[in-house]
Short mmCIF file of C-alpha atoms in Angstrom, two decimals:
data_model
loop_
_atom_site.label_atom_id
_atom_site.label_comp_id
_atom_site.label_asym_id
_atom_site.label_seq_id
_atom_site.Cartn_x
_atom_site.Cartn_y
_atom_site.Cartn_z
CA UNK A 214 4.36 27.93 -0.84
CA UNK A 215 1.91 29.68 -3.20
CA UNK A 216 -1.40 30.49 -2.14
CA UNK A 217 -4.19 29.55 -4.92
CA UNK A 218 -8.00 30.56 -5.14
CA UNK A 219 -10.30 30.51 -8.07
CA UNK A 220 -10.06 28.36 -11.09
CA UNK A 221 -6.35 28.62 -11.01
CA UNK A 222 -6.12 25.90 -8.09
CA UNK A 223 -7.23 23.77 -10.64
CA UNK A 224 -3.74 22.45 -11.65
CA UNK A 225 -3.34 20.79 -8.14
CA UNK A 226 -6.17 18.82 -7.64
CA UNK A 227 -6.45 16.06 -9.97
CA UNK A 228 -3.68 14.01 -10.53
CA UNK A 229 -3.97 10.28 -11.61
CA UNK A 230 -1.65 7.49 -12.31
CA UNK A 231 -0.36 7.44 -15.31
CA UNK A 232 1.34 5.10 -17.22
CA UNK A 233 3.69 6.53 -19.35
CA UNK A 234 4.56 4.67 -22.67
CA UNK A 235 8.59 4.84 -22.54
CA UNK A 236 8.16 3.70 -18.65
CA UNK A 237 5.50 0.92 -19.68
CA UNK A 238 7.93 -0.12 -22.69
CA UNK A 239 11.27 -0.59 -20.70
CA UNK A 240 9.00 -3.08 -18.25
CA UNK A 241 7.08 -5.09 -20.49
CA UNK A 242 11.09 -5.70 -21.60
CA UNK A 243 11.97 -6.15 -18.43
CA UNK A 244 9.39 -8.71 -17.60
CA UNK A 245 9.48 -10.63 -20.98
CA UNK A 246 13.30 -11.26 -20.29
CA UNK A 247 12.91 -12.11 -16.52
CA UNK A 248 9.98 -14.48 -17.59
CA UNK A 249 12.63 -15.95 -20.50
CA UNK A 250 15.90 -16.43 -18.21
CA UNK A 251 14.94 -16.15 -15.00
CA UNK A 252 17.78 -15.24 -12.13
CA UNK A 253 20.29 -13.61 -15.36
CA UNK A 254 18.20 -11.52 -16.37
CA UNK A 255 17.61 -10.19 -12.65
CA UNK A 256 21.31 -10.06 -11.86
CA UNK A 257 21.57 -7.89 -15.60
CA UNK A 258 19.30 -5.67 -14.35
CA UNK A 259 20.57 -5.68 -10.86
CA UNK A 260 24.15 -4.46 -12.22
CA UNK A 261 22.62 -2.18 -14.78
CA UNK A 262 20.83 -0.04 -12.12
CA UNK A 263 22.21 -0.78 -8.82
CA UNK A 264 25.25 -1.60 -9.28
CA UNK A 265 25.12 -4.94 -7.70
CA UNK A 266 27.14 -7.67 -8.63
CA UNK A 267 25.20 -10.75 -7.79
CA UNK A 268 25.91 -14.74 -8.39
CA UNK A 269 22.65 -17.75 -7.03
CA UNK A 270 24.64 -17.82 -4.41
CA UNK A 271 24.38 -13.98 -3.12
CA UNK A 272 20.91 -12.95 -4.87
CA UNK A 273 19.55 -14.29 -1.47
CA UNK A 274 20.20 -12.39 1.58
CA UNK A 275 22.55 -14.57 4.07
CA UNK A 276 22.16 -14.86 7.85
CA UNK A 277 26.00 -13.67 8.14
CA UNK A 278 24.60 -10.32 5.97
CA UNK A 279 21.83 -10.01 8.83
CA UNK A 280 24.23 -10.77 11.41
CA UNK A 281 26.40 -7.77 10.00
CA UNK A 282 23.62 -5.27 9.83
CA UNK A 283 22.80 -6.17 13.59
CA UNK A 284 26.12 -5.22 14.37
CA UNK A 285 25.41 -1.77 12.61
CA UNK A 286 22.06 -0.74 14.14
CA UNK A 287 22.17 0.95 17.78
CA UNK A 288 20.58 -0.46 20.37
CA UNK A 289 17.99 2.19 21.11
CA UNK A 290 17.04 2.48 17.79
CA UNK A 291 16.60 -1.09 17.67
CA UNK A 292 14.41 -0.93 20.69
CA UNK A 293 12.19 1.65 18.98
CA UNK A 294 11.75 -0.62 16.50
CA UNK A 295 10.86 -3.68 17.75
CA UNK A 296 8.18 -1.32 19.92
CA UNK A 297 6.81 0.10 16.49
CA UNK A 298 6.23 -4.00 15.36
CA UNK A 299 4.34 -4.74 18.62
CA UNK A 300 1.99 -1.45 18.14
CA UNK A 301 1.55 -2.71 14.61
CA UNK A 302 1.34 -6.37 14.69
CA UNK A 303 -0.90 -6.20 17.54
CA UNK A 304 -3.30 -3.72 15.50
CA UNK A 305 -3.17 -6.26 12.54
CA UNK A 306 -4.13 -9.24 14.61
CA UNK A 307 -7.16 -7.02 16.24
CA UNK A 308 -8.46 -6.26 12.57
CA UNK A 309 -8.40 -9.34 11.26
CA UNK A 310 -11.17 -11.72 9.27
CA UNK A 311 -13.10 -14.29 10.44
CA UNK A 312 -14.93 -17.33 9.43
CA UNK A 313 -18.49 -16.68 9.30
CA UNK A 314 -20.69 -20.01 8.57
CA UNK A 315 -24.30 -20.23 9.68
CA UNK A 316 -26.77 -22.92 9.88
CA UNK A 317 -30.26 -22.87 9.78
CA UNK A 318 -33.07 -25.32 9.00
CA UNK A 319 -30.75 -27.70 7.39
CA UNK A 320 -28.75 -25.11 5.28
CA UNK A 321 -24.96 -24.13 6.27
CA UNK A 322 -23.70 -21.18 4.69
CA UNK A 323 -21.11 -18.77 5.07
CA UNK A 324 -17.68 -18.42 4.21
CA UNK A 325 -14.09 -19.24 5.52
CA UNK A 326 -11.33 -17.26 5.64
CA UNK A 327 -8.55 -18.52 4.67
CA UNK A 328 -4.63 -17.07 4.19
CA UNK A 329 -2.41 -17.23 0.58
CA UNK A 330 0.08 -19.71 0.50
CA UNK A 331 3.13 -16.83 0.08
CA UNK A 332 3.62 -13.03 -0.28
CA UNK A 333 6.13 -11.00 -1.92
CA UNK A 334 6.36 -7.40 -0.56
CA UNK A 335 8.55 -4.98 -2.33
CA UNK A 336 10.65 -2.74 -0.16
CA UNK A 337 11.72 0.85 -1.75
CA UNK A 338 15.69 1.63 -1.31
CA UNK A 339 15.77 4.60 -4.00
CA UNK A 340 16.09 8.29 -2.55
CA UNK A 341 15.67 6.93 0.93
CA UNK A 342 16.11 3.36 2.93
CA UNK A 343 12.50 2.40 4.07
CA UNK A 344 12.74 0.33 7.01
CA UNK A 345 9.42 1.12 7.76
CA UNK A 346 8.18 -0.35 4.66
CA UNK A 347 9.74 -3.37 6.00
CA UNK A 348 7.11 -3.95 8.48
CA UNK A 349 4.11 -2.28 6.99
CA UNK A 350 4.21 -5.23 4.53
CA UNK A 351 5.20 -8.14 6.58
CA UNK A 352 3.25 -7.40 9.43
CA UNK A 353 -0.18 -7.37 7.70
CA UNK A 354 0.68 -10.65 5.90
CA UNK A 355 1.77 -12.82 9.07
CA UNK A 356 -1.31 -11.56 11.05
CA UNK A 357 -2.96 -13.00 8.23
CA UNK A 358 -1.03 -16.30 9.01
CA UNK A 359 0.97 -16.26 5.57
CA UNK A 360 3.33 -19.51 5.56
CA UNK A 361 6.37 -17.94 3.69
CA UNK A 362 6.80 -14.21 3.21
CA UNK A 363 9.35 -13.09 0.66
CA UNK A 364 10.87 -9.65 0.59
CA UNK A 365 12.98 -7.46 -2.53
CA UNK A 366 14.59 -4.84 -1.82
CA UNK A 367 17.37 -2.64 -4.03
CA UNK A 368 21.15 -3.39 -2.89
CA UNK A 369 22.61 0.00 -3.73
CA UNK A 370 26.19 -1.35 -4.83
CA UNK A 371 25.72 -4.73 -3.50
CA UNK A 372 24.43 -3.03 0.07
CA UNK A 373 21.06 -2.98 2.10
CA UNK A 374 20.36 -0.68 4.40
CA UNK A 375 21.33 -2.23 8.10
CA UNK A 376 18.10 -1.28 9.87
CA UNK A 377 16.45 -2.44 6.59
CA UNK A 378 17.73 -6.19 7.00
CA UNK A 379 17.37 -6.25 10.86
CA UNK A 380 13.66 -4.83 10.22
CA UNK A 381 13.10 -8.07 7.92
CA UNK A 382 14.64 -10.36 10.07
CA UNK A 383 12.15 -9.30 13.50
CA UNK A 384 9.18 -8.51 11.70
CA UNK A 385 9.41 -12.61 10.61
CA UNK A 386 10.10 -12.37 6.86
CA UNK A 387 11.38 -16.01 5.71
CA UNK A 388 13.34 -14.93 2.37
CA UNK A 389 14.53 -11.70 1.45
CA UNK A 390 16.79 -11.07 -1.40
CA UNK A 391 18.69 -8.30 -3.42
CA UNK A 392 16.60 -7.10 -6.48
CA UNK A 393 14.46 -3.50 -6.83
CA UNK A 394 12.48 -2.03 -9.71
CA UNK A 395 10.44 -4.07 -12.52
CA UNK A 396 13.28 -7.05 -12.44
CA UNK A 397 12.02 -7.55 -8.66
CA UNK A 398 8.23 -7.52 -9.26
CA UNK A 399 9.16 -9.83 -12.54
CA UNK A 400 10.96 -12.41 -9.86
CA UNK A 401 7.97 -12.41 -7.65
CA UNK A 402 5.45 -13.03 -10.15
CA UNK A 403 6.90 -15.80 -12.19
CA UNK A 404 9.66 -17.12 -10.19
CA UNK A 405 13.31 -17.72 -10.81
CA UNK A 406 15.72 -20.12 -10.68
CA UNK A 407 16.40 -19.44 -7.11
CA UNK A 408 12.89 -17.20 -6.04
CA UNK A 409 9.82 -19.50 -5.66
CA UNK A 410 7.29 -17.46 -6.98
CA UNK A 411 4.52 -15.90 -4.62
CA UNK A 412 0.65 -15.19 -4.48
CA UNK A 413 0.34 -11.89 -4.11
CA UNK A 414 2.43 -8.84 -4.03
CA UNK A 415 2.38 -5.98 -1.88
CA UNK A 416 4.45 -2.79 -1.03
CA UNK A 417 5.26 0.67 -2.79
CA UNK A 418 7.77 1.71 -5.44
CA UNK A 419 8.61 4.21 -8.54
CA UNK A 420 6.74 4.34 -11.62
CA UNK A 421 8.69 1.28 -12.97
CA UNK A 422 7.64 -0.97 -9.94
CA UNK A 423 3.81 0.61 -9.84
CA UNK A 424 3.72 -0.08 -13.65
CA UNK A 425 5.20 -3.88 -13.26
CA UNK A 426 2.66 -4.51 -10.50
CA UNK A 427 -0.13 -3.47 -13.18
CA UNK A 428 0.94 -5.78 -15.52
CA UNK A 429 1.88 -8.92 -13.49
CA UNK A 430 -1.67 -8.92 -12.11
CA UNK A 431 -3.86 -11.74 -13.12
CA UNK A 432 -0.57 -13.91 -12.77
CA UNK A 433 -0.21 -12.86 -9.07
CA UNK A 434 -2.91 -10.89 -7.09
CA UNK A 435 -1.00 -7.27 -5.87
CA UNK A 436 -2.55 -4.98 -2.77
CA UNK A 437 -3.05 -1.72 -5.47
CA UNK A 438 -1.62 0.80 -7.52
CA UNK A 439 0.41 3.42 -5.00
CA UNK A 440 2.49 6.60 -6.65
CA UNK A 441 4.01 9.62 -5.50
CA UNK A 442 3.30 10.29 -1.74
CA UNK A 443 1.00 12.34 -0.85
CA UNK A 444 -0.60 14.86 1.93
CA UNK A 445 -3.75 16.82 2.17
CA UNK A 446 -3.72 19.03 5.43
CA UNK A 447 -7.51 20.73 6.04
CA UNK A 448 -7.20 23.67 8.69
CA UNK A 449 -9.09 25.66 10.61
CA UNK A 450 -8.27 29.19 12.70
CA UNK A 451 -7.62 26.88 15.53
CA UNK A 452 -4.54 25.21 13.78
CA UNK A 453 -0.71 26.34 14.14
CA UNK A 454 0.71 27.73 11.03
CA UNK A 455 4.42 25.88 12.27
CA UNK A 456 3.13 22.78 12.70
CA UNK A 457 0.88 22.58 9.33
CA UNK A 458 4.39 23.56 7.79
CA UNK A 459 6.02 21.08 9.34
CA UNK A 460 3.72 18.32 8.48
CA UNK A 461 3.44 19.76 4.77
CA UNK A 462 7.50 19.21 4.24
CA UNK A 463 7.29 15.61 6.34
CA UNK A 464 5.29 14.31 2.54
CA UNK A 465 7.58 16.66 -0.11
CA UNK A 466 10.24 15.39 0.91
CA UNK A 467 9.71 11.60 -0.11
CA UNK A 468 10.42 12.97 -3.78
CA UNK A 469 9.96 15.39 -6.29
CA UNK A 470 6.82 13.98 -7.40
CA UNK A 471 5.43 13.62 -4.03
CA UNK A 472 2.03 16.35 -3.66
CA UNK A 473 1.08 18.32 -0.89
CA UNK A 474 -1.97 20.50 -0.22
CA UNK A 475 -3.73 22.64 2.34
CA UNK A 476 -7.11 23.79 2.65
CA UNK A 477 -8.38 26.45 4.69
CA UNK A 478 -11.02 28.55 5.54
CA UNK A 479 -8.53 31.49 7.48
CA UNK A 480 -6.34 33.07 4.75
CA UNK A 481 -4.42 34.60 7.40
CA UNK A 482 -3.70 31.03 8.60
CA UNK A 483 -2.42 30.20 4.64
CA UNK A 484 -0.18 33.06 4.56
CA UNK A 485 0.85 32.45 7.49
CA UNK A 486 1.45 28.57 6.60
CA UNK A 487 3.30 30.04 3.75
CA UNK A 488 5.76 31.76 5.65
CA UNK A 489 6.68 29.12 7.86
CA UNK A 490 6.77 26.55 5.01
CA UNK A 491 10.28 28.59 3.38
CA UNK A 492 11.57 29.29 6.69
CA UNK A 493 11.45 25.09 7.78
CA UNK A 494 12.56 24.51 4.03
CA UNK A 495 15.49 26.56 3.81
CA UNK A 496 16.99 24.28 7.15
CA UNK A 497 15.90 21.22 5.33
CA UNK A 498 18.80 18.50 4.41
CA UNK A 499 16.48 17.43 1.54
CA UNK A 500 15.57 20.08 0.90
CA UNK A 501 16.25 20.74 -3.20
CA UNK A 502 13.82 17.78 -3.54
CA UNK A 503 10.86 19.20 -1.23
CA UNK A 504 11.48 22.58 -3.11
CA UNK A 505 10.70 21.04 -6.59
CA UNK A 506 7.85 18.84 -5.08
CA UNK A 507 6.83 21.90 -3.80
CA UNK A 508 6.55 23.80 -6.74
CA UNK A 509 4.96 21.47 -9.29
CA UNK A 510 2.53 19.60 -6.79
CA UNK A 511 1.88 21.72 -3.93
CA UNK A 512 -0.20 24.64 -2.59
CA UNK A 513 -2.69 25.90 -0.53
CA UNK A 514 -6.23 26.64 -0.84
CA UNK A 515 -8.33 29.29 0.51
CA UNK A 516 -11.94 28.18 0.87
CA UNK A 517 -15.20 29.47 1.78
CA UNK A 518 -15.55 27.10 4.84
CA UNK A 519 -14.66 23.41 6.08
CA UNK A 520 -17.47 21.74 4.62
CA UNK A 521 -16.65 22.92 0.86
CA UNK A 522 -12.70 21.97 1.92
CA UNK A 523 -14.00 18.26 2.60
CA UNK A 524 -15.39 18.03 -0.52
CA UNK A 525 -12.58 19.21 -2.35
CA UNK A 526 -10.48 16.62 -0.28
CA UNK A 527 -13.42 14.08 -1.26
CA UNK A 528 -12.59 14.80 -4.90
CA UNK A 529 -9.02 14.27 -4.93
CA UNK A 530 -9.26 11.24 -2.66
CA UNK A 531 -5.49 11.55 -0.70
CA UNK A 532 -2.63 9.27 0.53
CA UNK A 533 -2.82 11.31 3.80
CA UNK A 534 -5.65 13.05 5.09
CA UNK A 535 -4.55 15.41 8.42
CA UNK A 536 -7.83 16.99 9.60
CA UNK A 537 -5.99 19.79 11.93
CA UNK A 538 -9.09 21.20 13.02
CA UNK A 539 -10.85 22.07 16.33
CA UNK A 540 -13.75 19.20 15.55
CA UNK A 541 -11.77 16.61 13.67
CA UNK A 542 -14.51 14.12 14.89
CA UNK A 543 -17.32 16.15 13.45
CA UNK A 544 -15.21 16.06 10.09
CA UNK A 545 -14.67 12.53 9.63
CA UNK A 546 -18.25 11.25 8.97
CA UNK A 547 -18.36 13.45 5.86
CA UNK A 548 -14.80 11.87 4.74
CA UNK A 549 -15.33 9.31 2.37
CA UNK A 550 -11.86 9.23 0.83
CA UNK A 551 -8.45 9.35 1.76
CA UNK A 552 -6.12 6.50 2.61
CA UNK A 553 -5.43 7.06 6.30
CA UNK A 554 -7.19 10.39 8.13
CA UNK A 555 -5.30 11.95 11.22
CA UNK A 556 -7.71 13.11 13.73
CA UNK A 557 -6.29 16.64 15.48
CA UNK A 558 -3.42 19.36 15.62
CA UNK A 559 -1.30 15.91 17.64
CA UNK A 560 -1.39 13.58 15.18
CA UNK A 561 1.00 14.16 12.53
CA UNK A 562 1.35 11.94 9.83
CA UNK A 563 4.40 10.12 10.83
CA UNK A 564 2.85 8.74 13.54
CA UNK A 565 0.80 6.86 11.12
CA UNK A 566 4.05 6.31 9.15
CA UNK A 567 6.21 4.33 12.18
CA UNK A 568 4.47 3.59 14.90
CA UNK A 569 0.41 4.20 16.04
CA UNK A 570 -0.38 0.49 14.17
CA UNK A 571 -2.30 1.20 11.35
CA UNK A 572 -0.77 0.51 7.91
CA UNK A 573 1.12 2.86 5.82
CA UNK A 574 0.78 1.55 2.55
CA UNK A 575 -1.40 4.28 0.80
CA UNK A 576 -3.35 4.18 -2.20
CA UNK A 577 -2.35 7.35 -4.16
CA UNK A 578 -3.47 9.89 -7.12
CA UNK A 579 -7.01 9.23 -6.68
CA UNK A 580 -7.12 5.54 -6.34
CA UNK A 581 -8.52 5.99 -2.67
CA UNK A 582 -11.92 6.10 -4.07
CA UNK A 583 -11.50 2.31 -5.00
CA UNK A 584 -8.40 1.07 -3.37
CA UNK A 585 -7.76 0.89 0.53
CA UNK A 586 -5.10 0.93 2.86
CA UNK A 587 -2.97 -2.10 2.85
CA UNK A 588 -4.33 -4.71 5.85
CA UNK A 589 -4.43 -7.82 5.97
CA UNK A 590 -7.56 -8.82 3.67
CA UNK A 591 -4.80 -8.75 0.60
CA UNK A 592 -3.49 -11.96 1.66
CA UNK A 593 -6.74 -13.77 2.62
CA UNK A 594 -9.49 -15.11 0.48
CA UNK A 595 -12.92 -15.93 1.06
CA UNK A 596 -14.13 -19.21 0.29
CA UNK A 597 -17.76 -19.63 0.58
CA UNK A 598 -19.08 -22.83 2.07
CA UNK A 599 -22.31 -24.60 1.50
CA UNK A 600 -24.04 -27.34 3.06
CA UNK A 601 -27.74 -29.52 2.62
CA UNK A 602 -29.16 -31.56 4.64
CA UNK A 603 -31.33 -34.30 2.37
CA UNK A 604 -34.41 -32.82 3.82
CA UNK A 605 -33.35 -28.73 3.00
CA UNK A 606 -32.12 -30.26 -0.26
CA UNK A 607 -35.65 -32.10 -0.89
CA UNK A 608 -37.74 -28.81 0.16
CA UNK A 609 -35.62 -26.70 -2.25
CA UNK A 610 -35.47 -28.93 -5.08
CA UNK A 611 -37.75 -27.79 -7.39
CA UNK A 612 -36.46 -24.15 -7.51
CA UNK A 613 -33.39 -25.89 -8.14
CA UNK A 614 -34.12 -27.31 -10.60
CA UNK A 615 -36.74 -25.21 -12.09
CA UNK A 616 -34.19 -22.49 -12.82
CA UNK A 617 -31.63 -25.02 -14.34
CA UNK A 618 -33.72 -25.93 -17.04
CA UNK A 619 -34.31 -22.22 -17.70
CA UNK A 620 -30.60 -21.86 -18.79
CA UNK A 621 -31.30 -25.49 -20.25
CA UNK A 622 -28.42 -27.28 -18.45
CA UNK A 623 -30.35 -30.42 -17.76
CA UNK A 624 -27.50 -31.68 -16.15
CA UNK A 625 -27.51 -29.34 -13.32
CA UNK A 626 -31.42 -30.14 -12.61
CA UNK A 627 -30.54 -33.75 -12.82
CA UNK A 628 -27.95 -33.63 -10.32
CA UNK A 629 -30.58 -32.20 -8.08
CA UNK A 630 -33.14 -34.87 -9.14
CA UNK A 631 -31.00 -38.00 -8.66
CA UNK A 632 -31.00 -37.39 -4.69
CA UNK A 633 -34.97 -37.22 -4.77
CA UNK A 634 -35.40 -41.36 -5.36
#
């Protein structure tokens, strides 16, 4: 893993999303056709890149398919499971929004809170089955109280991962069915034949996906704009070069796109880091993808001290922000974007990835200066709620309608003035 210092760590730090015009052409296709004929056009595409042969009749996900990958998932891993939903279903619930309506002197105001009628969430099955991704985007939407969540995922040659399915099926989703890519996100949006379509979408995916979410929104609302993984790792003298190496191949090897960075303050700590990162990659089964992630996206940065290696992380705003430090806690105030931060040399990212409670879905390349982690405000709204009394109404009145006549909609002030008789 190569060191970098100077103005030639430049070429790591700012990546963006990017929308790519032969990408953005094959979905705006891919949408226009799903939009035009509906459940053929997702089976086409379904064939085309899957392999999947599918018919109205298997494009939905049957309870003798769950049954089946039941049957295929052991029983302590299905125990660690359903002990992952609890930790995050129960930290859902404890975050989530709440009416707030106030009265005073006649006035009510204030808001409700109130949940969308259905969610789609998009479940990668590319380079890796997600089961995880399974409940970091149901979860979040039933906590929310959702009525009917929907979940895509890609059937690799008419197949879904087991633990996939049987992570659907516990976490509560109440449809899931066998599409991926910009076909999938096409379904969800505008509905098919046989898919109802949803609210909002939520949930990762490749550039196709990420660049179908873009352009679907305004038809449905979507949680944000996530790309390659990512991991920024800021360490101190205090850290352990193993386990920073460790935790730097747990993100590169997601994909070959995926980025990931250290910062530090001890150089003998980076080439140390450095060391260990080629001895845990050569042992690596993927490893030929965390090489090449690796090598275009990853490196480590030797700083004058912590406070300029916050700012740096400030400035590329990560997925995954590991603060393996002596003080993480004196850190964190000057954070002001990442996606998730892990306090401490014992809190690895993939605790934040299966299990602690907090949400997984990331924003990515940037976006964490203006997106957030994935909770359950995406599938709420807030209406706002307003209520007079004849007396409140009487005492504000003139404002009222003062300022109506000042945009000269005489109507509006009349409104006002035909509960004054």
């Amino acid at each position: 893993m190569k060191i970098y210092g100077g103005e030639d760590r430049k070429r790591i730090l700012s990546r963006a999303f990017d929308a790519r015009e032969e990408e953005l052409k094959r979905v705006r296709e891919i949408l226009a056709d799903v939009r035009a004929r509906g459940d053929a056009a997702v089976f086409d595409c379904e064939k085309r890149f899957d392999g999947t042969e599918l018919t109205a009749g298997s494009f939905r996900v049957s309870e003798a398919e769950f049954a089946a990958a039941y049957a295929e998932v052991p029983p302590a891993l299905l125990d660690s499971l359903r002990r992952a939903i609890r930790n995050i279903y129960d930290y859902h619930k404890r975050t989530g929004r709440r009416d707030n309506l106030v009265t005073e002197n006649g006035r009510t105001t204030g808001y409700v809170v109130r949940p969308v009628d259905a969610a789609g969430i998009y479940v990668p099955g590319g380079t890796a089955p997600l089961s995880s991704s399974v409940c970091m985007g149901i979860l979040p939407a039933k906590a929310a109280g959702v009525k009917r969540i929907v979940v895509t995922t890609p059937a690799k040659y008419g197949k879904i991962a087991p633990l996939t399915l049987v992570a659907a099926k516990e976490c509560g989703a109440d449809e899931v069915y066998k599409a991926g890519g910009a076909q999938a996100i096409a379904a969800l949006a505008y509905g098919t034949e046989s898919l109802k379509k949803v609210d909002v979408i939520a949930g990762p995916g490749n550039i196709y996906v990420t660049l179908a979410k873009k352009e679907v929104y305004g038809q449905v609302g979507i949680d944000m704009l996530a790309g390659p993984s990512e991991i920024l790792i800021l360490a101190d003298g205090s850290a352990d070069a193993d386990c920073v190496a460790a935790d730097v191949l747990s993100q590169a090897e997601h994909d070959a796109l995926a980025r990931a960075i250290v910062i530090t303050d001890d150089h003998a700590l980076a080439e140390g880091i450095s060391a260990r990162v080629e001895v845990r990659l050569a042992a690596l089964p993927r490893k030929e993808i965390a090489a090449k992630a690796l090598a275009d996206n990853g490196g480590i940065i030797v700083v004058r001290d912590l406070r300029e290696g916050v700012e740096i992380a400030n400035e590329i705003a990560p997925e995954h922000l590991e603060l393996a430090v002596k003080d993480p806690e004196a850190l964190l105030p000057l954070v002001r974007n990442a996606g998730a931060v892990f306090l401490g040399h014992d809190t690895p990212e993939p605790v934040g990835d299966y299990f602690a409670g907090p949400d997984h879905v990331l924003p990515t390349g940037g976006s964490a200066k203006f997106f957030q982690v994935l909770n359950e405000d995406v599938f709420t709204r807030k209406m706002s709620v307003v209520g007079y009394t004849r007396g409140a109404l009487r005492e504000d009145a003139a404002d009222i309608v003062a300022l109506a006549r000042s945009e000269e909609l005489e109507a509006h002030a009349r409104a006002v003035l035909a509960r004054m008789k």
